[in-house]
Coordinates of C-alpha atoms in Angstrom, one line a residue:
M1 CA -8.0 -22.6 88.8
P2 CA -9.3 -20.5 91.8
W3 CA -9.0 -16.8 92.2
S4 CA -5.6 -15.7 93.2
S5 CA -4.5 -12.4 94.7
D6 CA -0.8 -12.9 95.1
G7 CA 1.8 -10.7 93.5
D8 CA 2.6 -13.2 90.7
N9 CA -0.7 -12.8 88.9
G10 CA -1.8 -9.5 90.3
G11 CA -5.2 -10.7 91.4
S12 CA -6.3 -11.1 87.7
W13 CA -9.1 -13.3 86.6
K14 CA -8.3 -16.4 84.5
P15 CA -10.6 -18.4 82.3
G16 CA -12.4 -21.0 84.1
N17 CA -12.3 -19.1 87.5
P18 CA -15.7 -17.9 89.0
G19 CA -14.3 -14.5 89.8
P20 CA -14.0 -12.6 93.1
W21 CA -17.8 -12.0 93.3
G22 CA -18.9 -15.5 92.5
Q23 CA -19.8 -14.7 88.9
G24 CA -18.6 -16.7 85.9
P25 CA -17.2 -15.3 82.7
S26 CA -19.4 -13.2 80.4
K27 CA -18.8 -15.4 77.4
P28 CA -20.3 -18.9 77.2
T29 CA -17.9 -21.8 77.6
P30 CA -17.8 -24.2 74.6
P31 CA -18.9 -27.7 75.4
D32 CA -16.2 -30.2 76.3
L33 CA -16.2 -32.9 73.6
N34 CA -14.1 -35.2 75.7
D35 CA -16.7 -35.0 78.5
W36 CA -19.5 -35.8 75.9
M37 CA -17.6 -38.8 74.6
R38 CA -17.0 -40.1 78.1
R39 CA -20.7 -39.9 78.8
I40 CA -21.6 -41.7 75.6
Q41 CA -19.1 -44.5 76.3
N42 CA -20.4 -44.9 79.8
W43 CA -24.0 -45.2 78.5
L44 CA -22.9 -47.7 75.8
A45 CA -20.9 -49.7 78.4
R46 CA -24.1 -50.5 80.3
Y47 CA -25.5 -52.3 77.3
S48 CA -22.3 -53.9 75.9
P49 CA -20.6 -57.0 77.4
G50 CA -17.3 -56.4 79.1
G51 CA -18.0 -52.7 79.7
G52 CA -16.3 -51.5 76.5
L53 CA -17.6 -50.0 73.2
H54 CA -18.2 -53.0 71.0
V55 CA -19.9 -53.6 67.7
G56 CA -23.4 -53.7 69.2
G57 CA -23.0 -50.3 70.9
I58 CA -21.7 -48.8 67.7
A59 CA -24.7 -50.2 65.8
I60 CA -27.2 -48.8 68.3
L61 CA -25.5 -45.4 68.0
V62 CA -25.6 -45.5 64.2
V63 CA -29.3 -46.5 64.3
I64 CA -30.2 -43.7 66.6
G65 CA -28.2 -41.2 64.5
V66 CA -29.9 -42.4 61.3
A67 CA -33.3 -42.2 62.9
L68 CA -32.7 -38.6 64.1
W69 CA -31.4 -37.7 60.6
L70 CA -34.5 -39.1 58.9
L71 CA -36.8 -37.4 61.3
S72 CA -35.2 -34.1 60.5
G73 CA -36.7 -34.3 57.0
W74 CA -40.2 -33.2 58.2
Y75 CA -41.1 -29.6 57.4
T76 CA -44.1 -27.4 57.2
V77 CA -45.4 -25.3 54.3
G78 CA -47.4 -22.1 55.0
P79 CA -50.9 -21.4 53.6
N80 CA -49.5 -18.9 51.1
E81 CA -46.6 -21.1 50.0
I82 CA -45.7 -24.1 47.9
G83 CA -42.7 -26.3 48.7
L84 CA -40.3 -27.6 46.0
N85 CA -38.6 -30.8 46.9
K86 CA -35.0 -31.4 45.6
V87 CA -33.0 -34.6 45.9
F88 CA -29.3 -34.2 45.2
G89 CA -30.1 -30.8 43.6
A90 CA -32.7 -32.2 41.2
Y91 CA -36.4 -31.2 41.3
R92 CA -38.6 -34.0 42.5
G93 CA -42.0 -32.4 43.0
K94 CA -44.0 -29.8 44.8
T95 CA -45.9 -30.0 48.1
T96 CA -49.0 -28.3 49.3
P97 CA -49.5 -26.3 52.5
G98 CA -49.2 -28.4 55.7
L99 CA -46.8 -31.0 57.1
N100 CA -44.6 -32.6 54.4
Y101 CA -41.5 -34.8 54.2
N102 CA -38.4 -34.9 52.0
W103 CA -35.0 -36.4 52.3
P104 CA -33.0 -34.3 54.9
Y105 CA -29.8 -32.4 54.2
P106 CA -27.5 -33.0 52.5
V107 CA -29.4 -35.5 50.4
G108 CA -32.5 -33.4 50.0
A109 CA -33.5 -29.7 50.2
V110 CA -36.7 -27.7 50.2
S111 CA -37.5 -24.3 48.6
K112 CA -40.6 -22.5 49.8
L113 CA -42.2 -19.9 47.5
G114 CA -44.9 -17.5 48.4
V115 CA -47.2 -18.0 45.4
T116 CA -50.0 -15.7 46.7
D117 CA -47.7 -12.7 47.4
R118 CA -48.1 -9.8 45.0
N119 CA -45.0 -8.0 43.9
A120 CA -44.8 -4.5 42.3
I121 CA -42.1 -3.2 40.0
N122 CA -41.8 0.6 39.3
I123 CA -40.5 1.4 35.8
G124 CA -39.5 5.0 34.9
F125 CA -39.3 6.1 38.5
T126 CA -38.3 4.9 42.0
T127 CA -39.2 5.9 45.5
R128 CA -36.9 6.9 48.3
P129 CA -37.6 7.6 51.9
D130 CA -38.1 11.3 52.8
F131 CA -36.2 11.9 56.0
T132 CA -37.8 15.4 56.4
H133 CA -41.2 13.8 57.0
T134 CA -42.1 10.7 58.9
N135 CA -43.4 7.7 56.9
A136 CA -43.0 9.7 53.7
S137 CA -41.3 9.0 50.4
T138 CA -40.3 11.0 47.4
Q139 CA -40.4 9.9 43.7
V140 CA -37.3 10.1 41.7
D141 CA -37.5 9.9 37.9
V142 CA -35.4 7.4 36.0
A143 CA -35.1 9.0 32.5
E144 CA -33.3 6.0 30.9
E145 CA -36.4 3.9 31.6
S146 CA -39.2 6.3 31.1
L147 CA -38.3 8.1 27.8
M148 CA -39.6 6.2 24.8
L149 CA -39.9 6.8 21.1
T150 CA -43.3 7.0 19.5
A151 CA -44.5 6.0 16.0
D152 CA -44.3 9.6 14.8
E153 CA -40.8 10.0 16.1
N154 CA -41.7 12.0 19.2
I155 CA -40.6 11.2 22.7
A156 CA -43.0 10.2 25.5
D157 CA -42.2 10.1 29.2
V158 CA -44.0 7.0 30.4
K159 CA -44.1 5.8 34.0
F160 CA -45.9 2.7 35.0
V161 CA -46.1 -0.1 37.6
V162 CA -46.3 -3.8 37.0
I163 CA -48.0 -6.1 39.6
W164 CA -47.1 -9.7 39.3
Q165 CA -46.9 -12.9 41.3
I166 CA -45.5 -16.5 41.0
D167 CA -47.7 -18.7 38.9
P168 CA -49.2 -21.2 41.4
T169 CA -49.6 -23.8 38.7
R170 CA -45.9 -23.6 37.7
P171 CA -43.7 -22.5 40.6
E172 CA -40.9 -24.8 39.6
D173 CA -40.4 -22.7 36.4
F174 CA -40.0 -19.6 38.6
A175 CA -37.5 -21.4 40.8
F176 CA -35.3 -23.1 38.2
N177 CA -35.7 -21.6 34.8
V178 CA -34.8 -17.9 35.4
A179 CA -31.8 -16.8 37.3
N180 CA -33.1 -13.4 38.5
P181 CA -36.9 -13.3 38.0
R182 CA -37.5 -9.8 39.2
D183 CA -34.9 -8.3 36.8
T184 CA -36.4 -10.4 34.0
V185 CA -39.9 -9.2 34.7
K186 CA -38.7 -5.6 34.7
A187 CA -36.7 -6.0 31.5
V188 CA -39.7 -7.6 29.7
A189 CA -42.1 -4.9 31.0
E190 CA -39.9 -2.1 29.7
S191 CA -39.4 -3.9 26.3
A192 CA -43.2 -4.5 26.0
M193 CA -44.1 -0.9 26.8
R194 CA -41.5 0.4 24.3
E195 CA -43.0 -1.8 21.6
V196 CA -46.6 -0.7 22.2
V197 CA -45.6 3.0 22.5
G198 CA -43.3 2.7 19.4
R199 CA -46.3 1.7 17.1
T200 CA -48.6 4.5 18.4
Q201 CA -48.6 8.2 17.7
I202 CA -47.9 10.5 20.6
Q203 CA -51.2 12.4 20.3
R204 CA -53.2 9.1 20.6
I205 CA -51.0 8.0 23.5
L206 CA -51.9 11.2 25.4
T207 CA -55.6 11.0 24.6
A208 CA -57.6 8.2 23.1
E209 CA -55.2 5.2 23.1
R210 CA -54.2 5.6 26.7
K211 CA -56.8 3.2 28.0
N212 CA -55.7 0.5 25.5
I213 CA -52.0 0.6 26.4
E214 CA -52.3 -1.2 29.8
P215 CA -54.1 -4.4 28.5
A216 CA -51.8 -4.5 25.4
V217 CA -48.7 -4.4 27.5
Q218 CA -50.0 -6.9 29.9
A219 CA -50.9 -9.4 27.2
L220 CA -47.5 -8.9 25.5
M221 CA -45.6 -9.4 28.7
Q222 CA -47.5 -12.5 29.6
G223 CA -46.8 -14.0 26.2
V224 CA -43.0 -13.3 26.4
L225 CA -42.8 -14.7 30.0
N226 CA -44.7 -17.8 28.9
D227 CA -42.2 -18.3 26.1
Y228 CA -39.4 -18.0 28.7
K229 CA -41.2 -20.5 31.0
A230 CA -40.6 -18.0 33.8
G231 CA -43.5 -19.1 36.0
V232 CA -44.7 -15.5 36.4
L233 CA -48.3 -14.3 36.3
I234 CA -48.8 -10.7 35.3
L235 CA -51.8 -9.4 37.2
Q236 CA -52.0 -5.7 36.1
V237 CA -50.1 -2.9 34.4
Q238 CA -50.9 0.5 35.8
L239 CA -49.9 3.7 34.0
Q240 CA -48.8 6.3 36.4
S241 CA -48.3 9.1 33.9
V242 CA -47.8 9.6 30.2
D243 CA -46.4 13.0 29.3
P244 CA -44.3 14.6 26.6
P245 CA -40.8 15.8 27.6
D246 CA -40.6 18.8 30.0
E247 CA -39.4 21.1 27.2
V248 CA -42.6 20.8 25.2
I249 CA -45.1 19.7 27.8
A250 CA -46.9 23.1 27.8
A251 CA -47.5 23.0 24.0
F252 CA -48.8 19.4 24.3
R253 CA -51.1 20.3 27.1
D254 CA -52.6 23.1 24.9
V255 CA -53.1 20.5 22.1
T256 CA -54.7 18.1 24.6
A257 CA -57.1 20.9 25.8
A258 CA -58.0 21.7 22.2
Q259 CA -58.6 18.0 21.5
Q260 CA -60.9 17.9 24.6
D261 CA -62.8 21.0 23.3
Q262 CA -63.2 19.3 20.0
D263 CA -64.6 16.2 21.6
R264 CA -66.9 18.4 23.7
L265 CA -68.3 20.3 20.7
R266 CA -68.7 17.1 18.8
N267 CA -70.7 15.7 21.7
V268 CA -72.9 18.8 21.8
A269 CA -73.5 18.6 18.0
E270 CA -74.3 14.9 18.3
A271 CA -76.8 15.6 21.1
Y272 CA -78.4 18.4 19.0
A273 CA -78.6 16.0 16.0
N274 CA -80.1 13.3 18.2
K275 CA -82.8 15.8 19.3
V276 CA -83.5 17.4 15.9
V277 CA -83.4 14.3 13.6
P278 CA -86.1 12.4 15.5
E279 CA -88.4 15.5 15.5
A280 CA -87.9 15.9 11.7
R281 CA -88.5 12.2 11.2
G282 CA -91.7 12.4 13.2
K283 CA -92.9 15.4 11.3
A284 CA -92.1 13.7 8.0
A285 CA -93.9 10.6 9.1
A286 CA -96.9 12.7 10.1
I287 CA -96.9 14.4 6.7
I288 CA -96.6 11.1 4.9
Q289 CA -99.5 9.6 7.0
E290 CA -101.6 12.7 6.3
A291 CA -100.9 12.5 2.5
E292 CA -101.7 8.8 2.6
G293 CA -105.0 9.5 4.4
Y294 CA -105.9 12.2 1.9
R295 CA -105.0 9.9 -1.0
E296 CA -107.2 7.2 0.4
Q297 CA -110.0 9.7 1.0
T298 CA -109.8 11.1 -2.5
V299 CA -109.6 7.7 -4.1
A300 CA -112.6 6.5 -2.1
E301 CA -114.6 9.6 -3.1
A302 CA -113.7 9.1 -6.7
K303 CA -114.6 5.5 -6.6
G304 CA -117.9 6.5 -4.9
Q305 CA -118.7 9.1 -7.6
A306 CA -117.8 6.6 -10.3
S307 CA -120.0 4.0 -8.8
R308 CA -122.8 6.5 -8.4
F309 CA -122.4 7.6 -12.0
D310 CA -122.5 4.0 -13.1
Q311 CA -125.7 3.5 -11.1
V312 CA -127.3 6.7 -12.6
Y313 CA -126.2 5.6 -16.1
A314 CA -127.8 2.2 -15.6
Q315 CA -131.1 3.8 -14.5
Y316 CA -130.8 6.4 -17.4
K317 CA -130.6 3.6 -19.9
K318 CA -133.7 2.1 -18.5
A319 CA -135.8 5.3 -18.5
P320 CA -133.9 8.2 -20.2
D321 CA -136.7 10.8 -19.9
V322 CA -137.5 10.2 -16.3
T323 CA -133.8 10.2 -15.4
R324 CA -133.1 13.3 -17.3
E325 CA -135.9 15.2 -15.6
R326 CA -134.9 14.0 -12.2
M327 CA -131.3 15.0 -12.8
Y328 CA -132.6 18.5 -13.9
L329 CA -134.6 18.9 -10.9
E330 CA -131.8 17.9 -8.5
T331 CA -129.4 20.3 -10.3
M332 CA -131.9 23.2 -10.0
E333 CA -132.5 22.3 -6.4
R334 CA -128.7 22.6 -5.6
V335 CA -128.4 25.8 -7.6
L336 CA -131.5 27.7 -6.4
G337 CA -131.7 26.2 -3.0
G338 CA -130.0 29.0 -1.2
A339 CA -131.2 32.0 -3.3
N340 CA -134.0 34.5 -2.4
K341 CA -136.4 33.9 -5.3
V342 CA -140.0 34.1 -6.4
I343 CA -141.3 31.7 -9.0
V344 CA -144.3 32.6 -11.0
D345 CA -146.0 29.8 -12.8
N346 CA -147.4 31.9 -15.7
P347 CA -146.2 31.0 -19.2
G348 CA -147.6 34.2 -20.7
G349 CA -146.3 36.6 -18.1
Q350 CA -149.7 38.3 -17.7
G351 CA -150.9 39.6 -14.4
V352 CA -147.4 40.2 -12.9
V353 CA -147.0 43.7 -11.3
P354 CA -143.4 45.0 -10.8
Y355 CA -142.7 45.5 -7.2
L356 CA -140.0 47.8 -5.7
P357 CA -139.0 46.8 -2.1
L358 CA -138.9 50.4 -0.6
P359 CA -138.8 49.3 3.1
D360 CA -135.8 47.1 2.5
L361 CA -134.1 49.9 0.6
G362 CA -134.7 52.3 3.5
E363 CA -133.3 50.0 6.1
A364 CA -130.2 49.5 3.9
A365 CA -129.7 53.3 3.7
K366 CA -129.9 53.7 7.5
T367 CA -127.3 51.1 8.1
T368 CA -124.8 52.5 5.5
T369 CA -125.2 56.3 6.5
P370 CA -123.1 56.2 9.7
G371 CA -120.2 54.5 8.0
A372 CA -120.3 56.9 5.0
G373 CA -120.2 60.0 7.3
Q374 CA -117.2 58.8 9.2

């Protein structure tokens, strides 16, 4: 209907009119189904006898529709995805990245899962955007998740992060066996952490056992999820903080500092022991070696003297007088060898004049006089 400016309609625009400035309506006009049907009938009339829609034309139309419906079953899977084919809602296999085919809707359906995407779940805290700073977030504690009971009936405030992904070997388990996988992973993580913390004393949690908690929780989580057939792979468990409650945190920090001092002093003592013990062992080994050398020397000398005595005794038995005289002379030689002596070979002692060494006595007096005066 054209634009009208008479008084009956007041110059108003009606649907289907181009408007006074040659512009159509702002909303798109829905397609005219009758017009589409007339075009299809005209197209089929060209190939059907009598110009009407007969069985042949309907068959061609059905074949074209079926062909288009079958072609709609092609789909692509991304490089980080795995496709799960379903036929009438039942799982029929998985497809690799690339171009794949499955029965089109409503017979078939495809679910695509990002098996290489890593997901993180915060337990004990959550992050919220900080509107006072751009691209900043604030951490909000969740006490009902972080407070856990230890083996010695203390309370520990544990915050940690679980990093997981879909198991690329069993993505169908992730898609069909668990209704809400993320909530399941979070519940299993909290339960595993409570079990590990519940069998450990708080002092060990805060100090020595802290490095062993992460792998223990990861192994326990993986075992539980495998029993569930959840199709989830736990990559890492990261402890963010392990602290006592705020009311006693100062006292526990003092205990931790004392424990660290104890470890430091122990390390110093061990270092000193590692220095002193080898030195003592070296000295002991040197003394032992010296004693062994002295023993060998003494034994060798004793054996030599015994061998010499045996040799002398053998010669003595052959010629006792000669051997006795030779032994006497050798003994006197050793005794009188270093003495100032005069030997007079006169059996009667006649002709010997006593002699007093006066010059020697005078020299001795000169050398002793200065010392006596002082």
